[in-house]
XYZ file of C-alpha atoms in Angstrom:
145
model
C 58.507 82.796 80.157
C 61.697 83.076 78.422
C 65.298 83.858 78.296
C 66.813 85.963 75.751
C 70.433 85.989 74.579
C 71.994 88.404 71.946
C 74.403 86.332 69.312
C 76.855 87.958 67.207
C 78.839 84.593 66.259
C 81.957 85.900 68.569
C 83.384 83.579 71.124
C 82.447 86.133 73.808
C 78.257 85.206 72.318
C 79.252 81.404 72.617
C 79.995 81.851 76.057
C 76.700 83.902 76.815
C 74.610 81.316 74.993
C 75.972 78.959 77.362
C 75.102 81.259 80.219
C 71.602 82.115 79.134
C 70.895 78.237 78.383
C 71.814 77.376 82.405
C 69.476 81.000 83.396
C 66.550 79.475 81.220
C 66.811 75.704 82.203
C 67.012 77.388 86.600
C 64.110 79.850 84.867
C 62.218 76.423 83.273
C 62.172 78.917 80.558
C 62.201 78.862 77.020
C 65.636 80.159 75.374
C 65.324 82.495 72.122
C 68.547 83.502 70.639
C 68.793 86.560 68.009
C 70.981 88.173 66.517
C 70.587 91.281 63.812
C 72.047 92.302 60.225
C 71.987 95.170 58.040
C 71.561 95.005 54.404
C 72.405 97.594 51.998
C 68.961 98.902 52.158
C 68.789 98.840 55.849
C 72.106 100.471 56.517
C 70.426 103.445 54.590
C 72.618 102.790 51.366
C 71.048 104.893 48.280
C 69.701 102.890 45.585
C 71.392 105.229 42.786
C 74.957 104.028 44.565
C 76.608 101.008 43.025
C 78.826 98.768 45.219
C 81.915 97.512 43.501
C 81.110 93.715 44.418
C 77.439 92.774 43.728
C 75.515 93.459 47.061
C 73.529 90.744 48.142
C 69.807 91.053 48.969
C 67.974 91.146 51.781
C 66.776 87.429 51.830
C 70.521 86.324 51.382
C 71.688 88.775 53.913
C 68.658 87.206 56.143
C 69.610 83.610 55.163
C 73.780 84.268 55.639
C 72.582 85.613 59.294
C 70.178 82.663 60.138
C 72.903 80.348 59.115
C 75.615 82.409 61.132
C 73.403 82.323 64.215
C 72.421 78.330 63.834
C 76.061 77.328 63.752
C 77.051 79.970 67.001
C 74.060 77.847 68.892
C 75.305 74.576 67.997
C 78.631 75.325 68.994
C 77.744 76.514 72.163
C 74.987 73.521 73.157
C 75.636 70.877 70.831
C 72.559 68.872 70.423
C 70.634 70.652 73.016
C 70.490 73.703 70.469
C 67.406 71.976 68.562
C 65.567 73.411 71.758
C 66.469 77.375 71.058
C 63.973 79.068 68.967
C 66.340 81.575 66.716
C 65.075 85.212 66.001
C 67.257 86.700 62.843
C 65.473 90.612 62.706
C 67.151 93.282 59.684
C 68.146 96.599 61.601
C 69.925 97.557 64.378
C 71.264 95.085 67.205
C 70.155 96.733 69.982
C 66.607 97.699 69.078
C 66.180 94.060 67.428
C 67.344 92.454 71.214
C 64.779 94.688 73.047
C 61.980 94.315 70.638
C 62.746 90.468 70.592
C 62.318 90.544 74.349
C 59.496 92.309 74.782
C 57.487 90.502 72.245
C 58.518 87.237 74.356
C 57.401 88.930 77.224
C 61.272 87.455 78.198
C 62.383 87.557 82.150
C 65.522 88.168 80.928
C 68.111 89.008 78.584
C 71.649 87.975 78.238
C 74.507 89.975 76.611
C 78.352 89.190 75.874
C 80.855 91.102 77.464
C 84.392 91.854 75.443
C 87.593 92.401 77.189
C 89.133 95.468 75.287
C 90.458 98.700 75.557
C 86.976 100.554 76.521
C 85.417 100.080 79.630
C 81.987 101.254 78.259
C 79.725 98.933 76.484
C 78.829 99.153 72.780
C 76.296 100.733 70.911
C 74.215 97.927 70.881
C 74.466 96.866 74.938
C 73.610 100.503 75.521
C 70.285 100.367 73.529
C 69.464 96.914 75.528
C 70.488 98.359 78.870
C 68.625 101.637 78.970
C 65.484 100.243 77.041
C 65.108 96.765 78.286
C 61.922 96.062 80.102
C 63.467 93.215 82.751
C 66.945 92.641 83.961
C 69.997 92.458 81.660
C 72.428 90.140 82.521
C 76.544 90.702 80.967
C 78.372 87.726 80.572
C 81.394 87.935 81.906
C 84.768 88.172 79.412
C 86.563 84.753 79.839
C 89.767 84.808 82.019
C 91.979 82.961 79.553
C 94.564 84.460 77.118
């Protein structure tokens, strides 16, 4: 069993890793965080085009990501984040949180909610919520500010 929790390094993801790591310890579940990045290549960016700055490749994309999503965990739990397995997947956000899911056969699956000027839920936390296989749970936006 396991809880999964979609990290995009905002404080709105802190606050839903903190959420999901309370859901998986009630679950006695494991706790896999992910989060997803697009290369050049991924984004669908021709080969013939040249970006101005040198574009960096897919492992340091992968490794820039990995690093991003370590240092979101450890803010969130301190030292209990050496217990959350971290999934880094190339590609789209919401496809990599459902595919993440089901391949943990997860119970669960925890987004971040955003306080802003659209009441509808990004691209990403539409994916999850209409192809999900088990309950979606959306962290509330905090109160303050």
């Amino acid at each position: 069993m396991s809880v999964v929790v979609a990290v995009d390094g905002s404080a709105e993801s802190r606050r839903a890793i903190r959420l999901a790591w309370q859901e998986a310890a009630y679950r006695e579940a494991a706790l896999i965080a992910v989060t997803a990045y697009r290369s050049e290549r991924a984004a669908g960016t021709p080969p013939v085009i040249r970006p101005v700055a040198p574009a960096r490749t897919a492992d340091e994309e992968r490794m820039l990501a990995e690093s991003g999503l370590r240092e979101a965990v450890r803010e969130a739990l301190g030292q209990d984040a050496a217990r959350v397995e971290l999934c880094v997947a190339a590609g789209a956000a919401g496809r990599a949180i459902v595919d993440t899911a089901r391949q943990a056969r997860a119970e669960l699956i925890v987004l971040a909610s955003r306080a802003g000027i659209s009441m509808l839920p990004g691209t990403a936390s539409q994916h999850v919520l209409r192809h999900a296989h088990c309950p979606v749970l959306i962290a509330p936006p905090s109160q303050t500010g």
